Amino acid sequence: MPQVPQTLDALAVRTWCGLALEALGRAREEIDAINVYPVADGDTGTNLYLTVESAVAAVEAVFAGHEAAGHGAEDGSGTPLLAEAVRAMAHGALIGARGNSGTILAQLLRGMAQVLAADGEAAHTDGPGLRIALRHAADSAREAVAHPVEGTVLSVASAAADAAGGAEGDCGAVARAAYEGARAALAATPGQLAVLQRAGVVDAGGRGLVAVLAALVQTFTGEAPKQGAVSQAAPASAPVSAPVVGAEDVHARVHGDGCEEGGPAYEVIYLLEADDAAVARLRERLDALGDSLVVVGGDGLWNVHVHVDDAGAAVEAGVEAGRPYRIRITHFGAEDAHMAPGRPPRERAPRAVVAVVPGEGLAGLYTEAGATTVLARPGEPPASGELVEAVRRAHAREVVLLPNDADLRHTAAAAAEQARAEGVRVALIPTRSAVQGIAALAVHEPDRRFDEDVVSMTSAAGATRYAEVVIAERESWTMAGICQAGDVLGLIDGDVAVIGSDVTTTAETVLNRMLSAGGEMVTLVLGDEAPAAIADHLESRVRESYLAVDTVVYGGGRQGALLLIGVE
């Protein structure tokens, strides 16, 4: 048997997250198929997978940072401390949380992290510490939901904490008790929630939590607990091991029994930077606007989830409370519980473009041009699952994927492979900047042959040189020499070419170097923190020195770089 951790440490957290992601990957379609509450939109498994994938990425980033720096634990092994790992796990889940169940899972992980990261490592690394963490996780998740409902993931989490509370022994014994308690509670969910009983299934979010707890057992014992399928509701006297039901069967049962229609039309999710007092007021406002309200987080960063009819009002409430971003508004479509039974599914579009964009301004520009966008916040690149979800959202037979970032090449390739496995024809154009994506989108013609369109878009992107102007965060060696924190850097085609002290002067130098090799069109994308007059100054310089060159300016919003420059 492979060596397994006996106590909670950073390596155990890393192992658990990885095993949980694998478990949710295996169960994703099964969980999607039984998703009937609060809305039968068939995405709970996918949402849970994306939430944990974000947590995994955050934990791996912490390990990579320590391995590169060669420091961390007291033994000098380069391993991060438990507190760092669990905080990364919780933060990753928070910023990547999707849907109702994903948001609740993020709060469960945050609740555990609050216990495991407190008062140093010694106090909460054993079985009793894990018991306390599971209890706090269940309680904090219930508090995050405006109107808790029994028969959901909240019931399963509470039962897991109750069972763990009565367990003696090490982390493995506590994890197994929590798993068994959760599994029994999951089997009971149809008797607690009528919509589950009518559909003949257990709660989808609770099913996902059982998979996550099974991964916790495997982390500390080296063996995954034996389990049959746990999706279909069973009689009280029978084990929960019936075959998995299909999505069509579930939806037919729900609609055939008159599942309530006319509920809120939109799901609204966003991250929010705000203080506690503002969030308390926000909860009251959103609670009056709709249902399925879940607000999780703390320390100035929150994930807000709500179902409403007036999506604009939900976003405006966030603006009043603080700064919302990564705003996602989903209309419950033809396959959802809110639609009339028997309505045919929406037909796939012939072709679509899916693009990663670095700021809200460019997201609007790309959307106006017909693209489906994935917003990448600075320092928080999207995971492959988010790109796959965007391809699904585009709902097209053929998709052109624009990663718009050299560092996303492998992520985008993995997403493309997954989408192809689902029957979508995907072409990945290796755009390394959003300005290259703009050039590609400008020549996109969905009516011509797919291969011809891809070749034309690839050619346009490849003919566009790209640059960005940023502020150096720390002292470092670059191709242009040593820079200090606070210096202005001009990067051309990914390499630092200019180090300066003034943003406008540096940008002008960069632009002149790019145009010295020729060009017909200059694209400027301004970040929120760029100097107000920089666009007018650069446009004027182009008109004076390069008579045949046109300039177009866009607002990029909060995009990380002060300025993006493209020269075609």
XYZ file of C-alpha atoms in Angstrom:
568
model
C 0.000 0.000 0.000
C 1.401 3.424 -0.878
C 2.432 5.661 1.990
C -0.374 7.958 3.056
C -0.317 10.990 5.373
C -1.227 10.332 8.988
C -1.904 13.976 9.813
C -3.212 17.015 8.014
C -0.423 18.875 6.278
C 0.055 20.737 3.011
C 0.791 17.535 1.069
C -2.442 15.996 2.361
C -4.379 19.055 1.179
C -2.731 18.819 -2.231
C -3.526 15.105 -2.484
C -7.123 15.605 -1.382
C -7.752 18.360 -3.903
C -6.302 16.277 -6.732
C -8.306 13.172 -5.799
C -11.488 15.241 -5.395
C -11.034 16.677 -8.879
C -10.558 13.183 -10.323
C -13.658 11.927 -8.491
C -15.803 14.808 -9.713
C -14.450 14.319 -13.208
C -15.669 10.718 -13.162
C -19.036 11.653 -11.638
C -19.649 14.913 -13.522
C -22.071 13.589 -16.128
C -23.919 11.510 -13.544
C -24.350 14.534 -11.275
C -25.387 16.790 -14.155
C -28.049 14.244 -15.102
C -29.759 14.282 -11.683
C -29.653 18.075 -11.219
C -33.278 19.084 -10.607
C -33.008 21.523 -7.688
C -33.090 24.495 -7.385
C -33.208 24.582 -11.203
C -33.121 21.576 -13.498
C -30.399 23.020 -15.703
C -28.132 19.970 -15.714
C -24.866 21.642 -14.694
C -24.241 20.893 -11.003
C -21.563 18.300 -11.712
C -19.801 20.629 -14.119
C -20.016 23.533 -11.668
C -18.565 21.470 -8.823
C -15.764 20.238 -11.074
C -14.866 23.787 -12.145
C -14.919 24.990 -8.534
C -12.496 22.270 -7.386
C -10.361 22.708 -10.503
C -9.825 26.328 -9.481
C -8.913 25.203 -5.949
C -6.417 22.698 -7.336
C -4.789 25.353 -9.521
C -4.358 27.667 -6.525
C -2.811 24.942 -4.362
C -0.468 23.864 -7.164
C 0.616 27.493 -7.628
C 1.598 27.687 -3.942
C 3.627 24.484 -4.210
C 5.288 25.676 -7.410
C 6.220 28.956 -5.760
C 7.830 27.239 -2.803
C 9.619 24.702 -4.963
C 11.066 27.508 -7.079
C 12.132 29.502 -4.026
C 13.412 26.455 -2.137
C 11.867 27.421 1.154
C 8.725 26.704 3.158
C 8.467 24.116 5.871
C 10.733 24.013 8.858
C 12.753 21.124 7.384
C 13.726 23.234 4.399
C 12.067 20.858 1.947
C 10.386 23.618 -0.015
C 6.926 22.412 1.018
C 4.417 25.107 2.005
C 2.857 25.221 5.433
C -0.608 23.800 6.039
C -2.023 27.295 6.539
C -0.742 28.406 3.129
C -2.146 25.356 1.367
C -5.622 25.519 2.878
C -5.872 29.270 2.341
C -4.916 28.779 -1.309
C -7.497 25.992 -1.606
C -10.221 28.194 -0.150
C -9.262 31.237 -2.237
C -9.090 29.209 -5.433
C -12.508 27.707 -4.791
C -13.942 31.127 -3.944
C -12.822 32.837 -7.142
C -13.704 29.830 -9.297
C -17.032 28.901 -7.672
C -19.806 28.151 -10.157
C -23.502 27.716 -9.594
C -25.418 27.212 -6.386
C -23.656 24.027 -5.258
C -20.199 25.209 -6.324
C -20.624 28.368 -4.287
C -21.686 26.364 -1.232
C -18.740 23.988 -1.695
C -16.418 27.004 -1.783
C -17.781 28.088 1.593
C -17.361 24.568 2.991
C -13.688 24.652 2.005
C -13.314 28.156 3.385
C -14.858 27.050 6.685
C -12.359 24.208 6.941
C -9.493 26.545 6.098
C -10.486 28.967 8.848
C -9.971 26.195 11.395
C -6.929 24.517 9.868
C -5.042 27.781 9.317
C -5.697 29.144 12.803
C -3.234 29.221 15.703
C -0.336 27.615 13.884
C -0.169 24.040 12.630
C 0.045 21.959 15.800
C -3.498 22.489 17.036
C -5.519 21.167 14.086
C -3.529 18.560 12.179
C -4.993 15.400 13.737
C -8.351 13.632 13.870
C -9.905 15.967 16.459
C -8.761 18.939 14.390
C -10.426 17.508 11.288
C -13.638 17.010 13.287
C -13.637 20.676 14.281
C -12.931 21.759 10.698
C -15.806 19.716 9.258
C -18.199 21.094 11.867
C -17.211 24.695 11.200
C -17.438 24.093 7.447
C -21.023 22.814 7.660
C -22.127 25.619 9.973
C -20.543 28.400 7.918
C -22.033 27.053 4.672
C -25.492 27.020 6.204
C -25.030 30.611 7.384
C -24.033 31.690 3.874
C -27.357 30.570 2.381
C -30.171 33.071 2.798
C -32.892 30.418 3.189
C -31.416 26.969 3.912
C -33.425 24.034 2.563
C -33.219 20.502 3.929
C -32.611 17.705 1.462
C -29.753 19.583 -0.182
C -25.962 19.650 0.071
C -26.402 21.566 3.344
C -28.113 18.552 4.925
C -25.398 16.236 3.650
C -22.656 18.522 5.010
C -24.325 18.752 8.419
C -24.733 14.976 8.603
C -21.077 14.503 7.700
C -20.042 16.867 10.492
C -22.365 15.130 12.962
C -20.937 11.706 12.121
C -17.362 12.982 12.288
C -18.084 14.526 15.677
C -18.714 11.086 17.150
C -15.652 9.456 15.630
C -12.499 8.600 17.538
C -9.062 8.081 16.078
C -6.898 9.585 13.400
C -7.780 11.616 10.310
C -8.602 8.472 8.337
C -11.182 7.343 10.899
C -12.765 10.792 11.063
C -12.863 11.123 7.273
C -14.498 7.702 6.902
C -17.133 8.552 9.510
C -17.888 11.832 7.735
C -18.181 10.005 4.408
C -20.546 7.371 5.779
C -22.680 10.033 7.453
C -22.853 12.027 4.238
C -23.755 8.942 2.206
C -26.615 8.060 4.527
C -27.867 11.655 4.478
C -27.714 11.699 0.678
C -29.928 8.620 0.500
C -32.460 10.433 2.687
C -32.668 13.613 0.560
C -35.626 12.470 -1.595
C -37.715 12.142 1.556
C -36.851 15.736 2.504
C -37.395 17.476 -0.827
C -40.470 16.748 -2.920
C -38.910 17.622 -6.265
C -36.259 14.943 -5.708
C -38.895 12.379 -4.757
C -40.905 13.136 -7.914
C -37.828 12.806 -10.109
C -36.620 9.684 -8.313
C -33.149 11.030 -7.629
C -30.962 12.191 -4.757
C -29.675 15.757 -4.435
C -27.018 16.550 -7.039
C -24.989 18.890 -4.837
C -25.019 16.366 -2.014
C -23.886 13.661 -4.448
C -20.924 15.852 -5.344
C -20.015 16.380 -1.685
C -20.057 12.607 -1.123
C -17.503 12.304 -3.941
C -15.316 14.970 -2.325
C -15.476 13.218 1.055
C -14.672 9.884 -0.570
C -11.509 11.552 -1.867
C -10.736 12.679 1.705
C -10.989 9.057 2.882
C -8.666 7.948 0.085
C -6.200 10.675 1.039
C -5.739 9.308 4.568
C -6.232 5.572 3.956
C -4.844 5.049 0.468
C -8.063 3.327 -0.607
C -11.225 4.803 -2.098
C -14.327 3.648 -0.206
C -16.354 1.054 -2.103
C -19.537 2.575 -3.417
C -22.155 1.821 -6.000
C -23.964 4.479 -7.967
C -25.704 6.847 -5.596
C -27.804 8.943 -7.939
C -31.216 7.338 -8.053
C -33.509 7.440 -5.063
C -34.129 4.053 -3.468
C -36.723 2.733 -1.044
C -35.811 3.254 2.584
C -35.081 -0.456 3.041
C -32.854 -0.754 -0.034
C -29.212 0.220 -0.479
C -28.554 3.274 -2.602
C -26.971 1.439 -5.515
C -29.492 1.620 -8.322
C -28.386 2.425 -11.864
C -27.783 6.025 -12.775
C -30.758 7.653 -14.436
C -30.331 9.765 -17.530
C -30.940 13.477 -17.856
C -33.880 12.912 -20.176
C -35.549 10.592 -17.639
C -35.031 13.059 -14.794
C -36.386 16.029 -16.718
C -39.352 14.040 -17.940
C -40.236 13.089 -14.378
C -39.815 16.631 -13.109
C -41.824 18.288 -15.870
C -44.378 15.513 -16.009
C -45.167 16.069 -12.345
C -45.568 19.775 -12.822
C -42.336 21.174 -11.429
C -42.999 24.792 -10.660
C -42.524 27.123 -13.612
C -42.300 30.868 -13.763
C -39.359 31.090 -11.354
C -36.554 33.617 -11.755
C -35.266 33.775 -15.321
C -31.581 34.504 -14.664
C -28.691 33.207 -12.610
C -26.317 36.026 -11.633
C -22.859 35.339 -10.218
C -20.024 37.753 -9.555
C -16.989 38.277 -7.386
C -17.259 41.338 -5.178
C -14.695 43.444 -3.363
C -16.584 45.003 -0.432
C -16.535 45.334 3.336
C -18.714 43.311 5.714
C -21.246 46.083 6.363
C -21.863 46.627 2.654
C -22.301 42.891 2.098
C -24.880 42.680 4.886
C -26.932 45.341 3.088
C -26.387 43.563 -0.225
C -27.801 40.325 1.176
C -31.016 42.106 2.170
C -31.360 43.742 -1.234
C -30.731 40.585 -3.240
C -32.978 38.522 -0.977
C -35.841 40.837 -1.950
C -34.993 40.516 -5.656
C -34.930 36.744 -6.056
C -34.093 33.366 -4.542
C -31.276 30.794 -4.232
C -29.169 33.536 -2.649
C -25.717 32.431 -1.504
C -23.015 34.914 -0.485
C -19.703 33.358 0.548
C -16.260 34.687 1.361
C -14.855 37.353 3.658
C -11.801 39.510 4.240
C -12.966 41.896 1.542
C -13.603 39.322 -1.238
C -16.969 37.633 -1.790
C -18.670 35.358 -4.289
C -22.299 36.299 -4.876
C -24.867 33.907 -6.386
C -28.586 34.615 -6.872
C -31.500 33.725 -9.163
C -33.499 36.805 -10.257
C -35.783 38.147 -12.965
C -33.980 41.506 -13.067
C -30.315 40.680 -13.665
C -29.426 44.351 -14.053
C -30.766 45.166 -10.600
C -28.692 42.344 -9.081
C -25.531 43.723 -10.671
C -26.406 47.308 -9.676
C -26.776 46.139 -6.085
C -23.236 44.794 -6.292
C -21.963 48.096 -7.684
C -23.526 49.922 -4.744
C -21.885 47.504 -2.293
C -18.393 47.565 -3.795
C -16.637 46.491 -6.987
C -18.166 43.507 -8.769
C -16.204 41.719 -11.490
C -16.211 38.377 -13.290
C -19.916 38.967 -13.730
C -21.749 35.955 -15.207
C -25.412 36.179 -16.185
C -27.049 32.977 -17.419
C -30.565 32.824 -18.819
C -32.275 29.581 -17.906
C -32.770 28.158 -21.381
C -34.958 25.764 -23.243
C -33.800 22.698 -21.318
C -34.404 24.268 -17.882
C -37.188 23.632 -15.434
C -38.631 27.097 -16.061
C -39.447 26.291 -19.698
C -42.592 24.619 -20.934
C -42.426 20.812 -21.152
C -41.980 19.374 -24.606
C -40.249 22.402 -26.066
C -37.479 21.220 -28.456
C -33.866 21.896 -27.462
C -32.112 24.870 -29.005
C -30.417 24.011 -32.299
C -26.644 24.423 -32.464
C -25.239 27.399 -34.340
C -23.039 26.545 -37.329
C -19.935 28.309 -35.954
C -18.797 30.383 -32.983
C -15.692 32.094 -31.635
C -14.653 31.613 -27.987
C -12.063 34.074 -26.689
C -10.225 34.719 -23.411
C -10.110 38.454 -22.675
C -8.211 40.301 -19.922
C -10.746 43.000 -19.003
C -14.413 43.937 -18.946
C -13.984 46.515 -21.709
C -12.569 44.011 -24.168
C -15.172 41.467 -23.106
C -17.835 43.903 -24.283
C -15.994 44.536 -27.549
C -15.590 40.831 -28.295
C -19.208 40.131 -27.350
C -20.448 42.846 -29.702
C -18.432 41.142 -32.446
C -20.284 37.899 -31.744
C -17.720 36.038 -29.629
C -18.370 34.072 -26.450
C -15.922 35.385 -23.865
C -14.077 34.094 -20.814
C -12.862 36.895 -18.558
C -9.331 36.455 -17.167
C -8.563 38.606 -14.147
C -4.889 39.634 -13.792
C -3.009 36.898 -11.974
C -5.962 34.488 -12.146
C -5.931 32.718 -15.534
C -8.952 30.594 -16.430
C -8.772 26.826 -16.078
C -9.378 24.435 -18.954
C -12.808 23.597 -17.561
C -13.875 27.225 -17.896
C -12.896 27.195 -21.562
C -14.770 23.941 -22.132
C -17.822 25.431 -20.455
C -17.578 28.487 -22.731
C -17.460 26.204 -25.774
C -20.597 24.475 -24.511
C -22.214 27.855 -23.901
C -21.442 28.911 -27.479
C -23.546 25.890 -28.549
C -22.045 25.582 -32.020
C -20.958 22.708 -34.255
C -17.671 24.471 -35.076
C -15.686 26.668 -32.675
C -12.621 28.863 -33.136
C -10.761 29.211 -29.823
C -8.646 32.325 -29.128
C -6.590 31.984 -25.891
C -5.042 35.491 -26.331
C -2.196 34.600 -23.957
C 0.958 32.562 -24.611
C 0.742 31.081 -21.105
C -2.721 29.664 -21.860
C -1.554 27.580 -24.817
C -1.576 24.238 -22.978
C -4.774 25.069 -21.092
C -6.554 25.953 -24.334
C -5.221 22.820 -26.042
C -6.612 20.646 -23.238
C -9.976 22.402 -23.494
C -10.012 21.915 -27.267
C -9.376 18.184 -26.866
C -12.197 17.878 -24.343
C -14.604 19.760 -26.617
C -13.638 17.559 -29.577
C -14.388 14.492 -27.451
C -17.880 15.953 -26.984
C -18.401 16.165 -30.740
C -17.488 19.822 -31.376
C -15.083 20.689 -34.190
C -12.543 23.030 -32.598
C -9.680 25.001 -34.123
C -7.179 26.575 -31.728
C -5.528 29.734 -33.038
C -2.429 30.421 -30.883
C -3.089 34.117 -30.251
C -0.705 35.483 -27.620
C -2.441 38.806 -26.951
C -5.952 40.224 -27.038
C -4.912 42.567 -29.864
C -4.039 39.549 -31.993
C -7.475 38.196 -31.159
C -9.046 41.466 -32.308
C -7.217 41.154 -35.644
C -8.399 37.562 -36.039
C -11.976 38.433 -35.156
C -11.961 41.299 -37.678
C -11.529 38.873 -40.587
C -13.805 36.144 -39.210
C -16.504 35.132 -41.716
C -18.778 32.367 -40.411
C -20.333 31.753 -43.832
C -17.163 30.515 -45.534
C -15.623 27.053 -45.150
C -14.280 26.361 -41.673
C -10.719 25.658 -42.794
C -10.603 28.833 -44.895
C -11.932 30.913 -42.010
C -9.347 29.462 -39.612
C -6.502 30.086 -42.060
C -7.592 33.692 -42.584
C -7.936 34.349 -38.838
C -4.595 32.692 -38.107
C -2.899 34.783 -40.791
C -4.362 38.032 -39.427
C -3.281 37.179 -35.881
C 0.212 36.188 -37.001
C 0.635 39.435 -38.936
C -0.076 41.479 -35.790
C 2.826 42.398 -33.523
C 1.783 42.968 -29.946
C 3.103 44.920 -26.996
C 2.059 45.957 -23.507
C 3.065 48.630 -21.049
C 3.093 47.552 -17.396
C 4.536 48.568 -14.039
C 7.310 46.364 -12.635
C 6.274 44.732 -9.360
C 9.788 43.855 -8.184
C 13.447 44.177 -9.063
C 14.422 41.708 -11.778
C 16.737 41.092 -14.687
C 15.229 41.566 -18.159
C 16.352 41.529 -21.784
C 16.620 45.329 -21.541
C 18.615 45.341 -18.294
C 17.791 45.371 -14.590
C 14.492 46.981 -13.624
C 13.365 48.171 -10.205
C 9.943 47.914 -8.626
C 7.828 50.788 -9.968
C 9.666 51.093 -13.283
C 7.579 51.295 -16.454
C 8.204 48.305 -18.726
C 7.470 48.096 -22.423
C 7.178 44.497 -23.623
C 7.227 43.719 -27.355
C 6.131 40.235 -28.421
C 6.475 39.076 -24.813
C 9.994 40.359 -24.078
C 10.933 43.502 -22.141
C 12.267 45.946 -24.725
C 12.080 49.286 -22.886
C 12.558 50.299 -19.233
C 11.393 53.814 -18.409
C 10.033 56.048 -15.699
C 7.128 57.697 -17.550
C 4.195 55.729 -18.958
C 3.510 57.933 -21.976
C 7.162 58.258 -22.966
C 7.726 54.522 -22.636
C 4.614 53.762 -24.685
C 5.741 56.148 -27.422
C 9.172 54.485 -27.568
C 7.569 51.055 -27.827
C 5.208 52.185 -30.578
C 8.035 53.769 -32.588
C 10.068 50.567 -32.415
C 7.110 48.515 -33.593
C 6.269 50.867 -36.480
C 9.898 51.038 -37.619
C 9.321 47.617 -39.180
C 6.203 48.858 -40.982
C 2.494 48.684 -40.303
C -0.915 49.777 -41.531
C -3.063 49.757 -38.397
C -2.356 50.537 -34.740
C -4.696 49.218 -32.050
C -4.530 50.766 -28.569
C -6.361 49.154 -25.647
C -6.337 51.366 -22.547
C -6.476 49.970 -19.028
C -8.349 51.810 -16.281
C -5.104 53.079 -14.738
C -3.555 54.422 -17.940
C -2.907 58.205 -18.069
C -5.964 60.052 -19.371
C -4.155 61.789 -22.247
C -2.024 58.880 -23.450
C -4.319 57.829 -26.303
C -4.546 61.350 -27.772
C -0.769 61.747 -27.514
C -0.014 58.450 -29.259
C -2.639 59.041 -31.963
C -1.098 62.443 -32.628
C 2.412 60.982 -32.893
C 1.204 58.333 -35.355
C -0.506 60.957 -37.541
C 2.603 63.156 -37.567
C 5.222 60.471 -38.217
C 3.389 57.658 -40.030
C 0.958 59.197 -42.512
C -0.426 55.950 -43.933
C -1.123 54.333 -40.578
C -4.585 54.346 -38.992
C -5.207 54.166 -35.238
C -8.141 52.693 -33.330
C -8.599 53.009 -29.548
C -10.581 50.777 -27.184
C -11.185 50.863 -23.431
C -10.023 47.644 -21.824
C -11.205 48.213 -18.266
C -9.352 46.498 -15.439
C -7.040 44.432 -17.636
C -3.748 44.313 -15.720
C -1.616 46.111 -18.325
C -1.794 49.897 -18.521
C -1.797 49.678 -22.311
C -2.000 46.994 -24.983
C -0.645 47.831 -28.433
C -1.170 45.979 -31.679
C 0.434 46.797 -35.032
C -0.903 45.075 -38.161
